[in-house]
Amino acid sequence: MDGRERLARLTLARADRVGPVAFRQLIGRFGSGVAALDALPQLARRGGAAAYALPDPRRVEAELAAGERLGARLLFHGESDWPPLLAAVDPPPPLLWVRGSVEILSRPSLAIVGARVASAAGQRIARGLAQQLGQAGHVVVSGLARGIDGAAHQGALATGTVAVLAGGVDDIYPPEHADLYARILEQGAVVSESPVGARATAKDFPRRNRIISGLSRGVIVVEAEMRSGSLITARLAAEQGRDVFAVPGSPLDPRARGCNDLIRNGAILCEGVDDVTRAFETLRSLSEPPPTADWPIDTGDIAPDVIERIAALLSPTPVSRDELARAAGVPAGQLAAALLELSLAGRADLLPGDQVCSA
């Protein structure tokens, strides 16, 4: 991939209303980031947008320069070094910034996540599990947060660990983990989908959690209350076909309720590395879906009345593209093209799992 194409793909990924689904469809439809970027404003106008502004080229070039100063590497989905498990996520993130070892992202990995306000016992369990998993040949993935995340990274420092950040790869949070961050760079990697220099906001954490589970063969939850980001990571892991493990705890501790509920609903009880090993003896292989897994997308112009007919069928309730195609009475390729244009105009949301709803 030459420099012009890399710049175009980064610009496309930073463009307004271009998420992972739209990014993949744009590349599939036009064959390159350069061609997709040229077509983007016209597609948005066809979908009903009054105007569409591309990202400022100076801002995109500044992000590339900032990454270079950090010694970070920009990976795009489809490149040879892209993590194979993350390629199996539907849809994968368009890109990753990586500091540290790129190679470690392709090694067998397990995620350990849990409460930020964790008990001393929970942190000890997380450190111990991470150490045992590392000795068994697994890379430990987590989110560098306080509590369970930090303990998991500490336990796996000697064998390799990956920290996935919600902000940019230079956004060290919490600040007291600055030393841990530096040690992770020596023995593993720090990755992020966010722009270099970006500070994390609430909307960034679900994307961060999706990458944590996507990089991993399974997710182990150690302490989580019922309304917890760790349970979101567990749900995402299950949707991605990963195994979900949970460490049981006392029913008297609110931090155990999330884990106990996961076990009640089918998660694998985890008391040590042997439980993980047994589960993986029967784990099906995870690989990148073949190109035919995507719907074909019509490369011709879609009639405005077809676009409006499809828009009128959308509601806040997600619906499958199959169901929408039947209701609209249009071929799959036309529907995919129309939905892409509607999403770029801010009138539709393209969701993972072949779902769509009104924006």
Tab-separated table of N, CA and C in Angstrom, residues 109-266:
chain	number	residue	atom	x	y	z
A	109	SER	N	-4.050	-15.120	22.202
A	109	SER	CA	-4.303	-14.108	23.227
A	109	SER	C	-5.592	-14.381	23.975
A	110	LEU	N	-5.592	-13.937	25.232
A	110	LEU	CA	-6.788	-13.983	26.080
A	110	LEU	C	-6.935	-12.638	26.771
A	111	ALA	N	-8.167	-12.184	26.911
A	111	ALA	CA	-8.420	-10.928	27.600
A	111	ALA	C	-8.813	-11.188	29.047
A	112	ILE	N	-8.351	-10.325	29.929
A	112	ILE	CA	-8.801	-10.310	31.328
A	112	ILE	C	-9.304	-8.906	31.615
A	113	VAL	N	-10.559	-8.798	32.026
A	113	VAL	CA	-11.168	-7.505	32.317
A	113	VAL	C	-11.938	-7.607	33.622
A	114	GLY	N	-12.277	-6.450	34.175
A	114	GLY	CA	-13.028	-6.471	35.426
A	114	GLY	C	-13.160	-5.091	36.027
A	115	ALA	N	-13.529	-5.072	37.286
A	115	ALA	CA	-13.883	-3.837	37.977
A	115	ALA	C	-12.688	-2.910	38.120
A	116	ARG	N	-12.954	-1.601	37.986
A	116	ARG	CA	-11.917	-0.615	38.269
A	116	ARG	C	-11.685	-0.504	39.771
A	117	VAL	N	-12.783	-0.472	40.521
A	117	VAL	CA	-12.662	-0.449	41.990
A	117	VAL	C	-12.702	-1.912	42.438
A	118	ALA	N	-11.565	-2.572	42.306
A	118	ALA	CA	-11.489	-4.012	42.546
A	118	ALA	C	-10.984	-4.300	43.948
A	119	SER	N	-11.388	-5.436	44.479
A	119	SER	CA	-10.892	-5.857	45.788
A	119	SER	C	-9.448	-6.324	45.670
A	120	ALA	N	-8.757	-6.375	46.809
A	120	ALA	CA	-7.391	-6.893	46.812
A	120	ALA	C	-7.359	-8.338	46.343
A	121	ALA	N	-8.380	-9.116	46.751
A	121	ALA	CA	-8.442	-10.520	46.337
A	121	ALA	C	-8.648	-10.627	44.827
A	122	GLY	N	-9.523	-9.779	44.275
A	122	GLY	CA	-9.768	-9.800	42.833
A	122	GLY	C	-8.518	-9.457	42.038
A	123	GLN	N	-7.770	-8.465	42.518
A	123	GLN	CA	-6.531	-8.094	41.837
A	123	GLN	C	-5.506	-9.221	41.923
A	124	ARG	N	-5.454	-9.889	43.049
A	124	ARG	CA	-4.523	-11.019	43.178
A	124	ARG	C	-4.892	-12.144	42.204
A	125	ILE	N	-6.189	-12.416	42.074
A	125	ILE	CA	-6.644	-13.453	41.143
A	125	ILE	C	-6.272	-13.069	39.708
A	126	ALA	N	-6.505	-11.801	39.345
A	126	ALA	CA	-6.198	-11.348	37.984
A	126	ALA	C	-4.704	-11.455	37.689
A	127	ARG	N	-3.870	-11.036	38.649
A	127	ARG	CA	-2.414	-11.145	38.445
A	127	ARG	C	-1.993	-12.600	38.298
A	128	GLY	N	-2.541	-13.455	39.143
A	128	GLY	CA	-2.178	-14.870	39.101
A	128	GLY	C	-2.613	-15.532	37.811
A	129	LEU	N	-3.847	-15.251	37.384
A	129	LEU	CA	-4.331	-15.820	36.124
A	129	LEU	C	-3.484	-15.348	34.949
A	130	ALA	N	-3.163	-14.058	34.937
A	130	ALA	CA	-2.367	-13.516	33.841
A	130	ALA	C	-0.984	-14.169	33.794
A	131	GLN	N	-0.379	-14.353	34.955
A	131	GLN	CA	0.934	-14.996	35.000
A	131	GLN	C	0.857	-16.433	34.491
A	132	GLN	N	-0.158	-17.175	34.940
A	132	GLN	CA	-0.314	-18.566	34.500
A	132	GLN	C	-0.604	-18.657	32.997
A	133	LEU	N	-1.444	-17.763	32.504
A	133	LEU	CA	-1.763	-17.774	31.080
A	133	LEU	C	-0.527	-17.446	30.249
A	134	GLY	N	0.269	-16.495	30.717
A	134	GLY	CA	1.498	-16.157	30.010
A	134	GLY	C	2.466	-17.324	29.963
A	135	GLN	N	2.594	-18.027	31.077
A	135	GLN	CA	3.485	-19.180	31.123
A	135	GLN	C	2.980	-20.311	30.227
A	136	ALA	N	1.657	-20.344	29.984
A	136	ALA	CA	1.074	-21.358	29.110
A	136	ALA	C	1.109	-20.951	27.638
A	137	GLY	N	1.690	-19.770	27.352
A	137	GLY	CA	1.869	-19.353	25.960
A	137	GLY	C	0.871	-18.348	25.437
A	138	HIS	N	0.062	-17.767	26.326
A	138	HIS	CA	-0.943	-16.796	25.886
A	138	HIS	C	-0.481	-15.370	26.166
A	139	VAL	N	-0.786	-14.473	25.250
A	139	VAL	CA	-0.648	-13.039	25.483
A	139	VAL	C	-1.910	-12.574	26.209
A	140	VAL	N	-1.741	-11.710	27.207
A	140	VAL	CA	-2.890	-11.198	27.965
A	140	VAL	C	-3.252	-9.807	27.452
A	141	VAL	N	-4.519	-9.632	27.093
A	141	VAL	CA	-5.032	-8.367	26.572
A	141	VAL	C	-5.941	-7.734	27.612
A	142	SER	N	-5.792	-6.422	27.825
A	142	SER	CA	-6.692	-5.714	28.735
A	142	SER	C	-6.691	-4.237	28.374
A	143	GLY	N	-7.327	-3.408	29.226
A	143	GLY	CA	-7.580	-2.026	28.857
A	143	GLY	C	-6.826	-0.967	29.623
A	144	LEU	N	-5.803	-1.341	30.422
A	144	LEU	CA	-4.936	-0.423	31.177
A	144	LEU	C	-5.683	0.389	32.234
A	145	ALA	N	-6.922	0.046	32.539
A	145	ALA	CA	-7.674	0.787	33.546
A	145	ALA	C	-7.194	0.411	34.945
A	146	ARG	N	-7.687	1.137	35.936
A	146	ARG	CA	-7.388	0.805	37.323
A	146	ARG	C	-7.986	-0.559	37.666
A	147	GLY	N	-7.542	-1.144	38.754
A	147	GLY	CA	-8.152	-2.363	39.250
A	147	GLY	C	-7.719	-3.603	38.507
A	148	ILE	N	-8.688	-4.376	38.002
A	148	ILE	CA	-8.419	-5.676	37.394
A	148	ILE	C	-7.527	-5.543	36.163
A	149	ASP	N	-7.790	-4.544	35.302
A	149	ASP	CA	-6.983	-4.380	34.089
A	149	ASP	C	-5.506	-4.219	34.431
A	150	GLY	N	-5.224	-3.295	35.338
A	150	GLY	CA	-3.833	-3.051	35.706
A	150	GLY	C	-3.179	-4.277	36.297
A	151	ALA	N	-3.900	-5.002	37.156
A	151	ALA	CA	-3.346	-6.206	37.772
A	151	ALA	C	-3.046	-7.261	36.715
A	152	ALA	N	-3.933	-7.402	35.709
A	152	ALA	CA	-3.713	-8.376	34.648
A	152	ALA	C	-2.461	-8.037	33.847
A	153	HIS	N	-2.298	-6.773	33.496
A	153	HIS	CA	-1.086	-6.375	32.775
A	153	HIS	C	0.171	-6.672	33.594
A	154	GLN	N	0.119	-6.350	34.880
A	154	GLN	CA	1.287	-6.586	35.740
A	154	GLN	C	1.659	-8.060	35.781
A	155	GLY	N	0.664	-8.918	35.873
A	155	GLY	CA	0.939	-10.349	35.947
A	155	GLY	C	1.537	-10.906	34.674
A	156	ALA	N	1.280	-10.248	33.536
A	156	ALA	CA	1.730	-10.771	32.242
A	156	ALA	C	2.930	-10.030	31.671
A	157	LEU	N	3.524	-9.110	32.426
A	157	LEU	CA	4.624	-8.317	31.883
A	157	LEU	C	5.779	-9.193	31.389
A	158	ALA	N	6.082	-10.241	32.106
A	158	ALA	CA	7.245	-11.061	31.758
A	158	ALA	C	7.032	-11.863	30.481
A	159	THR	N	5.774	-12.125	30.125
A	159	THR	CA	5.493	-13.008	28.989
A	159	THR	C	4.843	-12.276	27.815
A	160	GLY	N	4.405	-11.046	28.009
A	160	GLY	CA	3.824	-10.271	26.932
A	160	GLY	C	2.376	-9.912	27.173
A	161	THR	N	2.060	-8.634	27.016
A	161	THR	CA	0.692	-8.169	27.242
A	161	THR	C	0.384	-7.026	26.291
A	162	VAL	N	-0.899	-6.875	25.963
A	162	VAL	CA	-1.360	-5.837	25.041
A	162	VAL	C	-2.373	-4.962	25.759
A	163	ALA	N	-2.144	-3.648	25.737
A	163	ALA	CA	-3.088	-2.689	26.307
A	163	ALA	C	-3.848	-2.015	25.176
A	164	VAL	N	-5.166	-2.055	25.241
A	164	VAL	CA	-6.024	-1.413	24.238
A	164	VAL	C	-6.605	-0.147	24.868
A	165	LEU	N	-6.347	0.991	24.246
A	165	LEU	CA	-6.756	2.269	24.820
A	165	LEU	C	-7.968	2.838	24.097
A	166	ALA	N	-8.772	3.595	24.839
A	166	ALA	CA	-9.919	4.269	24.244
A	166	ALA	C	-9.496	5.565	23.563
A	167	GLY	N	-8.536	6.260	24.155
A	167	GLY	CA	-7.961	7.440	23.519
A	167	GLY	C	-6.864	7.023	22.554
A	168	GLY	N	-6.034	7.984	22.158
A	168	GLY	CA	-4.924	7.664	21.275
A	168	GLY	C	-3.883	6.796	21.966
A	169	VAL	N	-2.949	6.252	21.190
A	169	VAL	CA	-1.939	5.362	21.778
A	169	VAL	C	-1.016	6.102	22.736
A	170	ASP	N	-1.078	7.425	22.758
A	170	ASP	CA	-0.277	8.214	23.693
A	170	ASP	C	-1.098	8.741	24.865
A	171	ASP	N	-2.340	8.310	24.971
A	171	ASP	CA	-3.229	8.786	26.039
A	171	ASP	C	-3.113	7.856	27.251
A	172	ILE	N	-2.197	8.160	28.141
A	172	ILE	CA	-1.943	7.300	29.304
A	172	ILE	C	-2.957	7.645	30.392
A	173	TYR	N	-3.907	6.724	30.592
A	173	TYR	CA	-4.934	6.948	31.616
A	173	TYR	C	-5.257	5.628	32.296
A	174	PRO	N	-5.252	5.610	33.626
A	174	PRO	CA	-5.011	6.721	34.541
A	174	PRO	C	-3.524	7.115	34.568
A	175	PRO	N	-3.215	8.359	34.978
A	175	PRO	CA	-1.833	8.837	34.948
A	175	PRO	C	-0.880	7.991	35.788
A	176	GLU	N	-1.395	7.370	36.855
A	176	GLU	CA	-0.508	6.565	37.706
A	176	GLU	C	-0.043	5.285	37.031
A	177	HIS	N	-0.576	4.984	35.857
A	177	HIS	CA	-0.128	3.812	35.116
A	177	HIS	C	0.947	4.148	34.086
A	178	ALA	N	1.564	5.328	34.219
A	178	ALA	CA	2.595	5.725	33.259
A	178	ALA	C	3.760	4.732	33.253
A	179	ASP	N	4.200	4.296	34.428
A	179	ASP	CA	5.298	3.326	34.481
A	179	ASP	C	4.874	1.983	33.903
A	180	LEU	N	3.657	1.545	34.213
A	180	LEU	CA	3.143	0.293	33.659
A	180	LEU	C	3.055	0.386	32.143
A	181	TYR	N	2.586	1.527	31.620
A	181	TYR	CA	2.518	1.757	30.179
A	181	TYR	C	3.894	1.576	29.539
A	182	ALA	N	4.915	2.178	30.144
A	182	ALA	CA	6.278	2.079	29.595
A	182	ALA	C	6.779	0.638	29.611
A	183	ARG	N	6.461	-0.092	30.649
A	183	ARG	CA	6.904	-1.493	30.732
A	183	ARG	C	6.155	-2.376	29.732
A	184	ILE	N	4.902	-2.058	29.466
A	184	ILE	CA	4.154	-2.805	28.457
A	184	ILE	C	4.803	-2.615	27.084
A	185	LEU	N	5.252	-1.411	26.771
A	185	LEU	CA	5.909	-1.162	25.493
A	185	LEU	C	7.156	-2.022	25.326
A	186	GLU	N	7.844	-2.321	26.432
A	186	GLU	CA	9.062	-3.132	26.365
A	186	GLU	C	8.748	-4.598	26.104
A	187	GLN	N	7.632	-5.087	26.620
A	187	GLN	CA	7.327	-6.524	26.565
A	187	GLN	C	6.080	-6.858	25.748
A	188	GLY	N	5.471	-5.860	25.149
A	188	GLY	CA	4.216	-6.121	24.443
A	188	GLY	C	3.865	-4.988	23.515
A	189	ALA	N	2.614	-4.521	23.579
A	189	ALA	CA	2.151	-3.484	22.660
A	189	ALA	C	1.020	-2.681	23.285
A	190	VAL	N	0.897	-1.441	22.829
A	190	VAL	CA	-0.240	-0.579	23.143
A	190	VAL	C	-0.906	-0.252	21.825
A	191	VAL	N	-2.225	-0.440	21.737
A	191	VAL	CA	-2.939	-0.224	20.477
A	191	VAL	C	-4.166	0.648	20.692
A	192	SER	N	-4.590	1.309	19.632
A	192	SER	CA	-5.806	2.124	19.683
A	192	SER	C	-6.308	2.367	18.272
A	193	GLU	N	-7.621	2.504	18.158
A	193	GLU	CA	-8.255	2.890	16.901
A	193	GLU	C	-8.384	4.402	16.795
A	194	SER	N	-8.256	5.105	17.929
A	194	SER	CA	-8.483	6.552	17.970
A	194	SER	C	-7.283	7.308	17.401
A	195	PRO	N	-7.492	8.563	16.998
A	195	PRO	CA	-6.380	9.354	16.478
A	195	PRO	C	-5.283	9.560	17.528
A	196	VAL	N	-4.056	9.630	17.076
A	196	VAL	CA	-2.945	9.937	17.970
A	196	VAL	C	-3.209	11.302	18.599
A	197	GLY	N	-2.996	11.391	19.904
A	197	GLY	CA	-3.227	12.642	20.613
A	197	GLY	C	-4.632	12.816	21.156
A	198	ALA	N	-5.559	11.948	20.766
A	198	ALA	CA	-6.945	12.076	21.222
A	198	ALA	C	-7.078	11.650	22.676
A	199	ARG	N	-7.904	12.333	23.420
A	199	ARG	CA	-8.212	11.968	24.792
A	199	ARG	C	-9.530	11.200	24.809
A	200	ALA	N	-9.596	10.171	25.619
A	200	ALA	CA	-10.761	9.281	25.619
A	200	ALA	C	-12.013	10.000	26.090
A	201	THR	N	-13.123	9.702	25.422
A	201	THR	CA	-14.441	10.160	25.852
A	201	THR	C	-15.326	8.929	26.035
A	202	ALA	N	-16.494	9.101	26.597
A	202	ALA	CA	-17.368	7.957	26.909
A	202	ALA	C	-17.693	7.125	25.674
A	203	LYS	N	-17.876	7.769	24.525
A	203	LYS	CA	-18.270	7.030	23.314
A	203	LYS	C	-17.155	6.151	22.776
A	204	ASP	N	-15.916	6.386	23.228
A	204	ASP	CA	-14.783	5.613	22.720
A	204	ASP	C	-14.645	4.247	23.386
A	205	PHE	N	-15.224	4.076	24.575
A	205	PHE	CA	-14.979	2.836	25.315
A	205	PHE	C	-15.651	1.606	24.714
A	206	PRO	N	-16.882	1.698	24.176
A	206	PRO	CA	-17.412	0.503	23.510
A	206	PRO	C	-16.536	0.038	22.347
A	207	ARG	N	-15.971	0.980	21.576
A	207	ARG	CA	-15.068	0.598	20.487
A	207	ARG	C	-13.801	-0.048	21.051
A	208	ARG	N	-13.294	0.512	22.137
A	208	ARG	CA	-12.120	-0.075	22.794
A	208	ARG	C	-12.418	-1.497	23.262
A	209	ASN	N	-13.587	-1.692	23.883
A	209	ASN	CA	-13.960	-3.023	24.382
A	209	ASN	C	-14.097	-4.034	23.252
A	210	ARG	N	-14.597	-3.573	22.114
A	210	ARG	CA	-14.770	-4.456	20.958
A	210	ARG	C	-13.419	-4.949	20.431
A	211	ILE	N	-12.412	-4.095	20.516
A	211	ILE	CA	-11.074	-4.502	20.078
A	211	ILE	C	-10.440	-5.440	21.092
A	212	ILE	N	-10.659	-5.195	22.385
A	212	ILE	CA	-10.143	-6.105	23.416
A	212	ILE	C	-10.635	-7.518	23.163
A	213	SER	N	-11.937	-7.676	22.972
A	213	SER	CA	-12.477	-9.020	22.731
A	213	SER	C	-12.072	-9.534	21.354
A	214	GLY	N	-11.994	-8.640	20.370
A	214	GLY	CA	-11.656	-9.056	19.021
A	214	GLY	C	-10.242	-9.578	18.872
A	215	LEU	N	-9.323	-9.108	19.693
A	215	LEU	CA	-7.942	-9.576	19.651
A	215	LEU	C	-7.759	-10.911	20.365
A	216	SER	N	-8.791	-11.385	21.061
A	216	SER	CA	-8.639	-12.465	22.027
A	216	SER	C	-9.434	-13.710	21.648
A	217	ARG	N	-8.898	-14.870	22.008
A	217	ARG	CA	-9.629	-16.134	21.818
A	217	ARG	C	-10.766	-16.267	22.822
A	218	GLY	N	-10.641	-15.605	23.938
A	218	GLY	CA	-11.676	-15.637	24.960
A	218	GLY	C	-11.497	-14.469	25.901
A	219	VAL	N	-12.521	-14.180	26.690
A	219	VAL	CA	-12.498	-13.088	27.656
A	219	VAL	C	-12.801	-13.642	29.039
A	220	ILE	N	-11.945	-13.318	30.005
A	220	ILE	CA	-12.142	-13.715	31.403
A	220	ILE	C	-12.557	-12.481	32.198
A	221	VAL	N	-13.693	-12.551	32.868
A	221	VAL	CA	-14.172	-11.436	33.690
A	221	VAL	C	-13.890	-11.755	35.154
A	222	VAL	N	-13.163	-10.857	35.806
A	222	VAL	CA	-12.835	-10.999	37.232
A	222	VAL	C	-13.428	-9.792	37.959
A	223	GLU	N	-14.519	-9.967	38.663
A	223	GLU	CA	-15.236	-8.918	39.384
A	223	GLU	C	-15.887	-7.922	38.431
A	224	ALA	N	-17.200	-7.853	38.494
A	224	ALA	CA	-17.952	-6.899	37.685
A	224	ALA	C	-19.335	-6.730	38.293
A	225	GLU	N	-19.716	-5.484	38.513
A	225	GLU	CA	-21.078	-5.235	38.966
A	225	GLU	C	-22.044	-5.419	37.799
A	226	MET	N	-23.325	-5.440	38.096
A	226	MET	CA	-24.312	-5.756	37.075
A	226	MET	C	-24.344	-4.707	35.950
A	227	ARG	N	-24.060	-3.468	36.253
A	227	ARG	CA	-23.983	-2.425	35.234
A	227	ARG	C	-22.510	-2.079	35.062
A	228	SER	N	-21.840	-2.834	34.225
A	228	SER	CA	-20.389	-2.739	34.140
A	228	SER	C	-19.940	-2.797	32.687
A	229	GLY	N	-18.908	-2.009	32.368
A	229	GLY	CA	-18.322	-2.080	31.038
A	229	GLY	C	-17.723	-3.430	30.737
A	230	SER	N	-17.301	-4.146	31.778
A	230	SER	CA	-16.734	-5.477	31.574
A	230	SER	C	-17.783	-6.439	31.024
A	231	LEU	N	-19.033	-6.264	31.430
A	231	LEU	CA	-20.094	-7.120	30.903
A	231	LEU	C	-20.386	-6.792	29.445
A	232	ILE	N	-20.169	-5.539	29.048
A	232	ILE	CA	-20.286	-5.186	27.632
A	232	ILE	C	-19.211	-5.907	26.829
A	233	THR	N	-17.984	-5.941	27.360
A	233	THR	CA	-16.905	-6.671	26.682
A	233	THR	C	-17.253	-8.150	26.564
A	234	ALA	N	-17.829	-8.721	27.630
A	234	ALA	CA	-18.226	-10.133	27.595
A	234	ALA	C	-19.300	-10.371	26.541
A	235	ARG	N	-20.273	-9.466	26.450
A	235	ARG	CA	-21.327	-9.611	25.438
A	235	ARG	C	-20.740	-9.527	24.030
A	236	LEU	N	-19.846	-8.579	23.821
A	236	LEU	CA	-19.211	-8.450	22.512
A	236	LEU	C	-18.426	-9.703	22.161
A	237	ALA	N	-17.730	-10.267	23.159
A	237	ALA	CA	-16.955	-11.494	22.925
A	237	ALA	C	-17.876	-12.622	22.475
A	238	ALA	N	-19.011	-12.764	23.141
A	238	ALA	CA	-19.958	-13.823	22.763
A	238	ALA	C	-20.474	-13.601	21.347
A	239	GLU	N	-20.766	-12.345	20.991
A	239	GLU	CA	-21.242	-12.042	19.642
A	239	GLU	C	-20.181	-12.339	18.594
A	240	GLN	N	-18.912	-12.230	18.979
A	240	GLN	CA	-17.808	-12.484	18.054
A	240	GLN	C	-17.415	-13.956	17.995
A	241	GLY	N	-18.132	-14.808	18.733
A	241	GLY	CA	-17.830	-16.232	18.719
A	241	GLY	C	-16.694	-16.632	19.633
A	242	ARG	N	-16.306	-15.751	20.549
A	242	ARG	CA	-15.265	-16.069	21.536
A	242	ARG	C	-15.893	-16.728	22.758
A	243	ASP	N	-15.066	-17.443	23.512
A	243	ASP	CA	-15.552	-18.010	24.768
A	243	ASP	C	-15.523	-16.945	25.863
A	244	VAL	N	-16.503	-16.983	26.741
A	244	VAL	CA	-16.583	-16.061	27.868
A	244	VAL	C	-16.402	-16.855	29.160
A	245	PHE	N	-15.445	-16.432	29.970
A	245	PHE	CA	-15.155	-17.056	31.252
A	245	PHE	C	-15.465	-16.047	32.359
A	246	ALA	N	-15.844	-16.550	33.512
A	246	ALA	CA	-16.111	-15.675	34.646
A	246	ALA	C	-15.601	-16.333	35.924
A	247	VAL	N	-14.955	-15.534	36.760
A	247	VAL	CA	-14.481	-16.010	38.055
A	247	VAL	C	-15.602	-15.822	39.068
A	248	PRO	N	-16.063	-16.879	39.710
A	248	PRO	CA	-17.178	-16.743	40.660
A	248	PRO	C	-16.761	-16.000	41.921
A	249	GLY	N	-17.736	-15.412	42.606
A	249	GLY	CA	-17.438	-14.687	43.831
A	249	GLY	C	-18.577	-14.776	44.820
A	250	SER	N	-18.382	-14.144	45.959
A	250	SER	CA	-19.375	-14.184	47.023
A	250	SER	C	-20.633	-13.420	46.618
A	251	PRO	N	-21.802	-13.980	46.857
A	251	PRO	CA	-23.044	-13.255	46.561
A	251	PRO	C	-23.227	-12.018	47.430
A	252	LEU	N	-22.417	-11.891	48.481
A	252	LEU	CA	-22.492	-10.720	49.350
A	252	LEU	C	-21.732	-9.531	48.782
A	253	ASP	N	-20.900	-9.761	47.754
A	253	ASP	CA	-20.085	-8.692	47.176
A	253	ASP	C	-20.719	-8.241	45.863
A	254	PRO	N	-21.148	-6.970	45.748
A	254	PRO	CA	-21.758	-6.495	44.498
A	254	PRO	C	-20.847	-6.689	43.289
A	255	ARG	N	-19.522	-6.702	43.534
A	255	ARG	CA	-18.584	-6.865	42.414
A	255	ARG	C	-18.572	-8.288	41.867
A	256	ALA	N	-19.208	-9.212	42.576
A	256	ALA	CA	-19.285	-10.595	42.089
A	256	ALA	C	-20.571	-10.878	41.319
A	257	ARG	N	-21.543	-9.984	41.430
A	257	ARG	CA	-22.851	-10.277	40.848
A	257	ARG	C	-22.803	-10.403	39.328
A	258	GLY	N	-22.017	-9.557	38.687
A	258	GLY	CA	-21.915	-9.644	37.240
A	258	GLY	C	-21.309	-10.955	36.779
A	259	CYS	N	-20.241	-11.380	37.456
A	259	CYS	CA	-19.601	-12.649	37.112
A	259	CYS	C	-20.528	-13.827	37.382
A	260	ASN	N	-21.175	-13.821	38.532
A	260	ASN	CA	-22.087	-14.918	38.857
A	260	ASN	C	-23.243	-14.984	37.863
A	261	ASP	N	-23.710	-13.816	37.421
A	261	ASP	CA	-24.795	-13.798	36.445
A	261	ASP	C	-24.319	-14.327	35.091
A	262	LEU	N	-23.085	-14.019	34.716
A	262	LEU	CA	-22.536	-14.566	33.471
A	262	LEU	C	-22.517	-16.091	33.516
A	263	ILE	N	-22.071	-16.637	34.646
A	263	ILE	CA	-22.026	-18.099	34.794
A	263	ILE	C	-23.439	-18.676	34.727
A	264	ARG	N	-24.377	-18.009	35.376
A	264	ARG	CA	-25.773	-18.450	35.371
A	264	ARG	C	-26.326	-18.519	33.945
A	265	ASN	N	-25.799	-17.643	33.072
A	265	ASN	CA	-26.306	-17.563	31.710
A	265	ASN	C	-25.390	-18.234	30.683
A	266	GLY	N	-24.500	-19.100	31.165
A	266	GLY	CA	-23.750	-19.925	30.229
A	266	GLY	C	-22.274	-19.665	30.106
